[in-house]
JSON list of C-alpha atoms in Angstrom, two decimals:
[
{"chain": "A", "resi": 977, "resn": "UNK", "atom": "CA", "xyz": [9.64, 19.48, 6.15]},
{"chain": "A", "resi": 978, "resn": "UNK", "atom": "CA", "xyz": [7.09, 20.13, 3.46]},
{"chain": "A", "resi": 979, "resn": "UNK", "atom": "CA", "xyz": [3.56, 18.96, 4.09]},
{"chain": "A", "resi": 980, "resn": "UNK", "atom": "CA", "xyz": [1.48, 18.01, 1.11]},
{"chain": "A", "resi": 981, "resn": "UNK", "atom": "CA", "xyz": [-1.88, 19.91, 0.86]},
{"chain": "A", "resi": 982, "resn": "UNK", "atom": "CA", "xyz": [-4.74, 17.37, 0.97]},
{"chain": "A", "resi": 983, "resn": "UNK", "atom": "CA", "xyz": [-7.08, 17.08, -2.15]},
{"chain": "A", "resi": 984, "resn": "UNK", "atom": "CA", "xyz": [-10.56, 16.59, -1.14]},
{"chain": "A", "resi": 985, "resn": "UNK", "atom": "CA", "xyz": [-12.97, 15.17, -3.63]},
{"chain": "A", "resi": 986, "resn": "UNK", "atom": "CA", "xyz": [-16.74, 14.68, -3.20]},
{"chain": "A", "resi": 987, "resn": "UNK", "atom": "CA", "xyz": [-17.44, 11.45, -1.07]},
{"chain": "A", "resi": 988, "resn": "UNK", "atom": "CA", "xyz": [-21.02, 10.39, -0.53]},
{"chain": "A", "resi": 989, "resn": "UNK", "atom": "CA", "xyz": [-22.28, 9.95, 2.91]},
{"chain": "A", "resi": 990, "resn": "UNK", "atom": "CA", "xyz": [-21.79, 6.10, 3.76]},
{"chain": "A", "resi": 991, "resn": "UNK", "atom": "CA", "xyz": [-23.94, 4.13, 6.29]},
{"chain": "A", "resi": 992, "resn": "UNK", "atom": "CA", "xyz": [-22.07, 2.30, 9.01]},
{"chain": "A", "resi": 993, "resn": "UNK", "atom": "CA", "xyz": [-22.53, -0.76, 7.07]},
{"chain": "A", "resi": 994, "resn": "UNK", "atom": "CA", "xyz": [-20.80, 0.48, 4.02]},
{"chain": "A", "resi": 995, "resn": "UNK", "atom": "CA", "xyz": [-18.08, 1.74, 5.95]},
{"chain": "A", "resi": 996, "resn": "UNK", "atom": "CA", "xyz": [-17.58, -1.63, 7.24]},
{"chain": "A", "resi": 997, "resn": "UNK", "atom": "CA", "xyz": [-17.60, -3.17, 4.16]},
{"chain": "A", "resi": 998, "resn": "UNK", "atom": "CA", "xyz": [-14.77, -0.48, 2.93]},
{"chain": "A", "resi": 999, "resn": "UNK", "atom": "CA", "xyz": [-12.64, -1.09, 6.35]},
{"chain": "A", "resi": 1000, "resn": "UNK", "atom": "CA", "xyz": [-12.78, -5.12, 5.52]},
{"chain": "A", "resi": 1001, "resn": "UNK", "atom": "CA", "xyz": [-11.68, -4.24, 1.90]},
{"chain": "A", "resi": 1002, "resn": "UNK", "atom": "CA", "xyz": [-8.83, -2.50, 3.23]},
{"chain": "A", "resi": 1003, "resn": "UNK", "atom": "CA", "xyz": [-7.87, -4.99, 5.54]},
{"chain": "A", "resi": 1004, "resn": "UNK", "atom": "CA", "xyz": [-7.98, -7.78, 3.07]},
{"chain": "A", "resi": 1005, "resn": "UNK", "atom": "CA", "xyz": [-6.24, -5.77, 0.45]},
{"chain": "A", "resi": 1006, "resn": "UNK", "atom": "CA", "xyz": [-3.34, -4.49, 2.62]},
{"chain": "A", "resi": 1007, "resn": "UNK", "atom": "CA", "xyz": [-2.78, -8.07, 3.73]},
{"chain": "A", "resi": 1008, "resn": "UNK", "atom": "CA", "xyz": [-2.68, -8.98, 0.18]},
{"chain": "A", "resi": 1009, "resn": "UNK", "atom": "CA", "xyz": [-0.01, -6.48, -0.26]},
{"chain": "A", "resi": 1010, "resn": "UNK", "atom": "CA", "xyz": [2.19, -7.81, 2.60]},
{"chain": "A", "resi": 1011, "resn": "UNK", "atom": "CA", "xyz": [2.24, -11.23, 1.00]},
{"chain": "A", "resi": 1012, "resn": "UNK", "atom": "CA", "xyz": [3.01, -9.52, -2.38]},
{"chain": "A", "resi": 1013, "resn": "UNK", "atom": "CA", "xyz": [5.77, -7.88, -0.87]},
{"chain": "A", "resi": 1014, "resn": "UNK", "atom": "CA", "xyz": [7.18, -11.08, 0.46]},
{"chain": "A", "resi": 1015, "resn": "UNK", "atom": "CA", "xyz": [7.19, -12.48, -3.10]},
{"chain": "A", "resi": 1016, "resn": "UNK", "atom": "CA", "xyz": [8.78, -9.12, -4.23]},
{"chain": "A", "resi": 1017, "resn": "UNK", "atom": "CA", "xyz": [11.71, -9.59, -2.03]},
{"chain": "A", "resi": 1018, "resn": "UNK", "atom": "CA", "xyz": [12.06, -13.48, -2.69]},
{"chain": "A", "resi": 1019, "resn": "UNK", "atom": "CA", "xyz": [12.31, -12.00, -6.43]},
{"chain": "A", "resi": 1020, "resn": "UNK", "atom": "CA", "xyz": [15.17, -9.62, -5.97]},
{"chain": "A", "resi": 1021, "resn": "UNK", "atom": "CA", "xyz": [17.03, -12.21, -3.50]},
{"chain": "A", "resi": 1022, "resn": "UNK", "atom": "CA", "xyz": [16.89, -14.84, -6.42]},
{"chain": "A", "resi": 1023, "resn": "UNK", "atom": "CA", "xyz": [18.55, -12.45, -8.92]},
{"chain": "A", "resi": 1024, "resn": "UNK", "atom": "CA", "xyz": [21.09, -10.88, -6.34]},
{"chain": "A", "resi": 1025, "resn": "UNK", "atom": "CA", "xyz": [24.14, -12.52, -8.17]},
{"chain": "A", "resi": 1026, "resn": "UNK", "atom": "CA", "xyz": [22.91, -11.19, -11.54]},
{"chain": "A", "resi": 1027, "resn": "UNK", "atom": "CA", "xyz": [22.40, -7.98, -10.27]},
{"chain": "A", "resi": 1028, "resn": "UNK", "atom": "CA", "xyz": [25.76, -7.73, -8.94]},
{"chain": "A", "resi": 1029, "resn": "UNK", "atom": "CA", "xyz": [27.23, -9.40, -11.62]},
{"chain": "A", "resi": 1030, "resn": "UNK", "atom": "CA", "xyz": [25.81, -6.85, -14.11]},
{"chain": "A", "resi": 1031, "resn": "UNK", "atom": "CA", "xyz": [26.83, -4.14, -12.13]},
{"chain": "A", "resi": 1032, "resn": "UNK", "atom": "CA", "xyz": [22.89, -2.87, -11.14]},
{"chain": "A", "resi": 1033, "resn": "UNK", "atom": "CA", "xyz": [23.54, -2.99, -7.65]},
{"chain": "A", "resi": 1034, "resn": "UNK", "atom": "CA", "xyz": [22.91, 0.76, -6.80]},
{"chain": "A", "resi": 1035, "resn": "UNK", "atom": "CA", "xyz": [19.67, 0.80, -8.86]},
{"chain": "A", "resi": 1036, "resn": "UNK", "atom": "CA", "xyz": [18.45, -2.46, -6.89]},
{"chain": "A", "resi": 1037, "resn": "UNK", "atom": "CA", "xyz": [19.67, -0.82, -3.76]},
{"chain": "A", "resi": 1038, "resn": "UNK", "atom": "CA", "xyz": [17.22, 2.20, -4.18]},
{"chain": "A", "resi": 1039, "resn": "UNK", "atom": "CA", "xyz": [14.15, -0.47, -4.99]},
{"chain": "A", "resi": 1040, "resn": "UNK", "atom": "CA", "xyz": [14.77, -2.66, -2.16]},
{"chain": "A", "resi": 1041, "resn": "UNK", "atom": "CA", "xyz": [14.98, 0.44, 0.17]},
{"chain": "A", "resi": 1042, "resn": "UNK", "atom": "CA", "xyz": [11.64, 1.60, -1.44]},
{"chain": "A", "resi": 1043, "resn": "UNK", "atom": "CA", "xyz": [10.03, -1.87, -1.03]},
{"chain": "A", "resi": 1044, "resn": "UNK", "atom": "CA", "xyz": [11.31, -1.51, 2.54]},
{"chain": "A", "resi": 1045, "resn": "UNK", "atom": "CA", "xyz": [9.75, 1.78, 3.26]},
{"chain": "A", "resi": 1046, "resn": "UNK", "atom": "CA", "xyz": [6.63, 0.35, 1.35]},
{"chain": "A", "resi": 1047, "resn": "UNK", "atom": "CA", "xyz": [6.34, -2.81, 3.97]},
{"chain": "A", "resi": 1048, "resn": "UNK", "atom": "CA", "xyz": [6.64, -0.43, 6.83]},
{"chain": "A", "resi": 1049, "resn": "UNK", "atom": "CA", "xyz": [3.76, 1.88, 5.53]},
{"chain": "A", "resi": 1050, "resn": "UNK", "atom": "CA", "xyz": [1.60, -1.19, 4.67]},
{"chain": "A", "resi": 1051, "resn": "UNK", "atom": "CA", "xyz": [2.24, -2.28, 8.29]},
{"chain": "A", "resi": 1052, "resn": "UNK", "atom": "CA", "xyz": [1.05, 0.99, 9.63]},
{"chain": "A", "resi": 1053, "resn": "UNK", "atom": "CA", "xyz": [-1.83, 1.32, 7.53]},
{"chain": "A", "resi": 1054, "resn": "UNK", "atom": "CA", "xyz": [-3.08, -2.22, 8.02]},
{"chain": "A", "resi": 1055, "resn": "UNK", "atom": "CA", "xyz": [-2.87, -1.35, 12.12]},
{"chain": "A", "resi": 1056, "resn": "UNK", "atom": "CA", "xyz": [-4.74, 1.76, 11.54]},
{"chain": "A", "resi": 1057, "resn": "UNK", "atom": "CA", "xyz": [-7.42, 0.04, 9.37]},
{"chain": "A", "resi": 1058, "resn": "UNK", "atom": "CA", "xyz": [-7.79, -2.52, 12.23]},
{"chain": "A", "resi": 1059, "resn": "UNK", "atom": "CA", "xyz": [-8.31, 0.07, 14.69]},
{"chain": "A", "resi": 1060, "resn": "UNK", "atom": "CA", "xyz": [-10.61, 2.02, 12.56]},
{"chain": "A", "resi": 1061, "resn": "UNK", "atom": "CA", "xyz": [-12.71, -0.97, 11.66]},
{"chain": "A", "resi": 1062, "resn": "UNK", "atom": "CA", "xyz": [-12.79, -1.97, 15.69]},
{"chain": "A", "resi": 1063, "resn": "UNK", "atom": "CA", "xyz": [-13.90, 1.84, 16.41]},
{"chain": "A", "resi": 1064, "resn": "UNK", "atom": "CA", "xyz": [-17.00, 1.33, 14.09]},
{"chain": "A", "resi": 1065, "resn": "UNK", "atom": "CA", "xyz": [-19.07, 0.78, 17.07]},
{"chain": "A", "resi": 1066, "resn": "UNK", "atom": "CA", "xyz": [-19.49, 4.34, 17.81]},
{"chain": "A", "resi": 1067, "resn": "UNK", "atom": "CA", "xyz": [-21.50, 4.57, 14.72]},
{"chain": "A", "resi": 1068, "resn": "UNK", "atom": "CA", "xyz": [-23.49, 1.49, 15.68]},
{"chain": "A", "resi": 1069, "resn": "UNK", "atom": "CA", "xyz": [-24.59, 1.65, 19.06]},
{"chain": "A", "resi": 1070, "resn": "UNK", "atom": "CA", "xyz": [-27.85, 3.65, 20.20]},
{"chain": "A", "resi": 1071, "resn": "UNK", "atom": "CA", "xyz": [-26.10, 6.42, 21.93]},
{"chain": "A", "resi": 1072, "resn": "UNK", "atom": "CA", "xyz": [-26.36, 9.49, 20.23]},
{"chain": "A", "resi": 1073, "resn": "UNK", "atom": "CA", "xyz": [-22.58, 10.88, 20.11]},
{"chain": "A", "resi": 1074, "resn": "UNK", "atom": "CA", "xyz": [-22.35, 13.54, 17.33]},
{"chain": "A", "resi": 1075, "resn": "UNK", "atom": "CA", "xyz": [-18.83, 14.69, 18.05]},
{"chain": "A", "resi": 1076, "resn": "UNK", "atom": "CA", "xyz": [-17.60, 11.08, 18.07]},
{"chain": "A", "resi": 1077, "resn": "UNK", "atom": "CA", "xyz": [-19.54, 10.00, 15.41]},
{"chain": "A", "resi": 1078, "resn": "UNK", "atom": "CA", "xyz": [-18.28, 13.19, 13.08]},
{"chain": "A", "resi": 1079, "resn": "UNK", "atom": "CA", "xyz": [-14.76, 12.32, 14.27]},
{"chain": "A", "resi": 1080, "resn": "UNK", "atom": "CA", "xyz": [-15.17, 8.74, 13.03]},
{"chain": "A", "resi": 1081, "resn": "UNK", "atom": "CA", "xyz": [-16.53, 9.83, 9.42]},
{"chain": "A", "resi": 1082, "resn": "UNK", "atom": "CA", "xyz": [-13.65, 12.18, 9.33]},
{"chain": "A", "resi": 1083, "resn": "UNK", "atom": "CA", "xyz": [-11.15, 9.41, 10.24]},
{"chain": "A", "resi": 1084, "resn": "UNK", "atom": "CA", "xyz": [-12.73, 7.27, 7.66]},
{"chain": "A", "resi": 1085, "resn": "UNK", "atom": "CA", "xyz": [-12.27, 9.89, 4.94]},
{"chain": "A", "resi": 1086, "resn": "UNK", "atom": "CA", "xyz": [-8.57, 10.38, 6.00]},
{"chain": "A", "resi": 1087, "resn": "UNK", "atom": "CA", "xyz": [-8.22, 6.31, 5.71]},
{"chain": "A", "resi": 1088, "resn": "UNK", "atom": "CA", "xyz": [-9.84, 6.59, 2.38]},
{"chain": "A", "resi": 1089, "resn": "UNK", "atom": "CA", "xyz": [-7.30, 9.11, 1.24]},
{"chain": "A", "resi": 1090, "resn": "UNK", "atom": "CA", "xyz": [-4.08, 7.57, 2.95]},
{"chain": "A", "resi": 1091, "resn": "UNK", "atom": "CA", "xyz": [-5.05, 4.05, 1.83]},
{"chain": "A", "resi": 1092, "resn": "UNK", "atom": "CA", "xyz": [-5.65, 5.01, -2.15]},
{"chain": "A", "resi": 1093, "resn": "UNK", "atom": "CA", "xyz": [-2.55, 7.19, -1.90]},
{"chain": "A", "resi": 1094, "resn": "UNK", "atom": "CA", "xyz": [-0.57, 4.45, -0.50]},
{"chain": "A", "resi": 1095, "resn": "UNK", "atom": "CA", "xyz": [-2.02, 1.75, -2.93]},
{"chain": "A", "resi": 1096, "resn": "UNK", "atom": "CA", "xyz": [-1.25, 4.07, -6.04]},
{"chain": "A", "resi": 1097, "resn": "UNK", "atom": "CA", "xyz": [2.47, 4.39, -5.00]},
{"chain": "A", "resi": 1098, "resn": "UNK", "atom": "CA", "xyz": [2.88, 0.62, -4.30]},
{"chain": "A", "resi": 1099, "resn": "UNK", "atom": "CA", "xyz": [1.40, -0.23, -7.78]},
{"chain": "A", "resi": 1100, "resn": "UNK", "atom": "CA", "xyz": [4.16, 2.25, -9.19]},
{"chain": "A", "resi": 1101, "resn": "UNK", "atom": "CA", "xyz": [6.87, 0.81, -7.13]},
{"chain": "A", "resi": 1102, "resn": "UNK", "atom": "CA", "xyz": [5.80, -2.82, -8.05]},
{"chain": "A", "resi": 1103, "resn": "UNK", "atom": "CA", "xyz": [6.03, -1.84, -11.72]},
{"chain": "A", "resi": 1104, "resn": "UNK", "atom": "CA", "xyz": [9.38, -0.15, -11.42]},
{"chain": "A", "resi": 1105, "resn": "UNK", "atom": "CA", "xyz": [10.41, -3.50, -9.77]},
{"chain": "A", "resi": 1106, "resn": "UNK", "atom": "CA", "xyz": [9.18, -5.67, -12.44]},
{"chain": "A", "resi": 1107, "resn": "UNK", "atom": "CA", "xyz": [10.75, -3.63, -15.49]},
{"chain": "A", "resi": 1108, "resn": "UNK", "atom": "CA", "xyz": [14.05, -3.80, -13.35]},
{"chain": "A", "resi": 1109, "resn": "UNK", "atom": "CA", "xyz": [14.03, -7.52, -13.28]},
{"chain": "A", "resi": 1110, "resn": "UNK", "atom": "CA", "xyz": [12.96, -7.91, -16.58]},
{"chain": "A", "resi": 1111, "resn": "UNK", "atom": "CA", "xyz": [16.04, -5.67, -17.72]},
{"chain": "A", "resi": 1112, "resn": "UNK", "atom": "CA", "xyz": [18.25, -7.93, -15.58]},
{"chain": "A", "resi": 1113, "resn": "UNK", "atom": "CA", "xyz": [16.76, -11.27, -17.30]},
{"chain": "A", "resi": 1114, "resn": "UNK", "atom": "CA", "xyz": [17.40, -9.52, -20.54]},
{"chain": "A", "resi": 1115, "resn": "UNK", "atom": "CA", "xyz": [20.93, -8.62, -19.98]},
{"chain": "A", "resi": 1116, "resn": "UNK", "atom": "CA", "xyz": [21.70, -11.68, -18.44]},
{"chain": "A", "resi": 1117, "resn": "UNK", "atom": "CA", "xyz": [20.17, -13.74, -21.53]},
{"chain": "A", "resi": 1118, "resn": "UNK", "atom": "CA", "xyz": [22.18, -11.43, -23.71]},
{"chain": "A", "resi": 1119, "resn": "UNK", "atom": "CA", "xyz": [25.44, -12.23, -21.79]},
{"chain": "A", "resi": 1120, "resn": "UNK", "atom": "CA", "xyz": [24.56, -15.75, -22.19]},
{"chain": "A", "resi": 1121, "resn": "UNK", "atom": "CA", "xyz": [24.36, -15.55, -25.79]},
{"chain": "A", "resi": 1122, "resn": "UNK", "atom": "CA", "xyz": [27.51, -13.57, -26.32]},
{"chain": "A", "resi": 1123, "resn": "UNK", "atom": "CA", "xyz": [29.70, -16.34, -24.25]}
]
């Protein structure tokens, strides 16, 4: 398996309060993504008859698989973000633990990369799904006009 080389960009040092805010934003955004994925699943289900009737089953199968994989990834990231948020106490206690604090800031940086990467891929997937459903709707409309 080929691993992707992580490309780091400049990140400014963040205070524990800023890391807390960032973590809360991640959790909120990932919860919204999960709700949105329910909508996307319902959208595909509502067009199942048209998809099969127009012979677009194989194309839809790939999108459904991608959405399913995206849901699993969102669940994993949400759990990681919640755990990360709960571990913020390492930064806030008055105990000097340089190794643990450094590990926390590194995990925060890794979470930034992971969540940004996921959200970019998710938005692309969502766009593909909307284009597909639009294509199904247009073909269905053409089919009704010809009959």
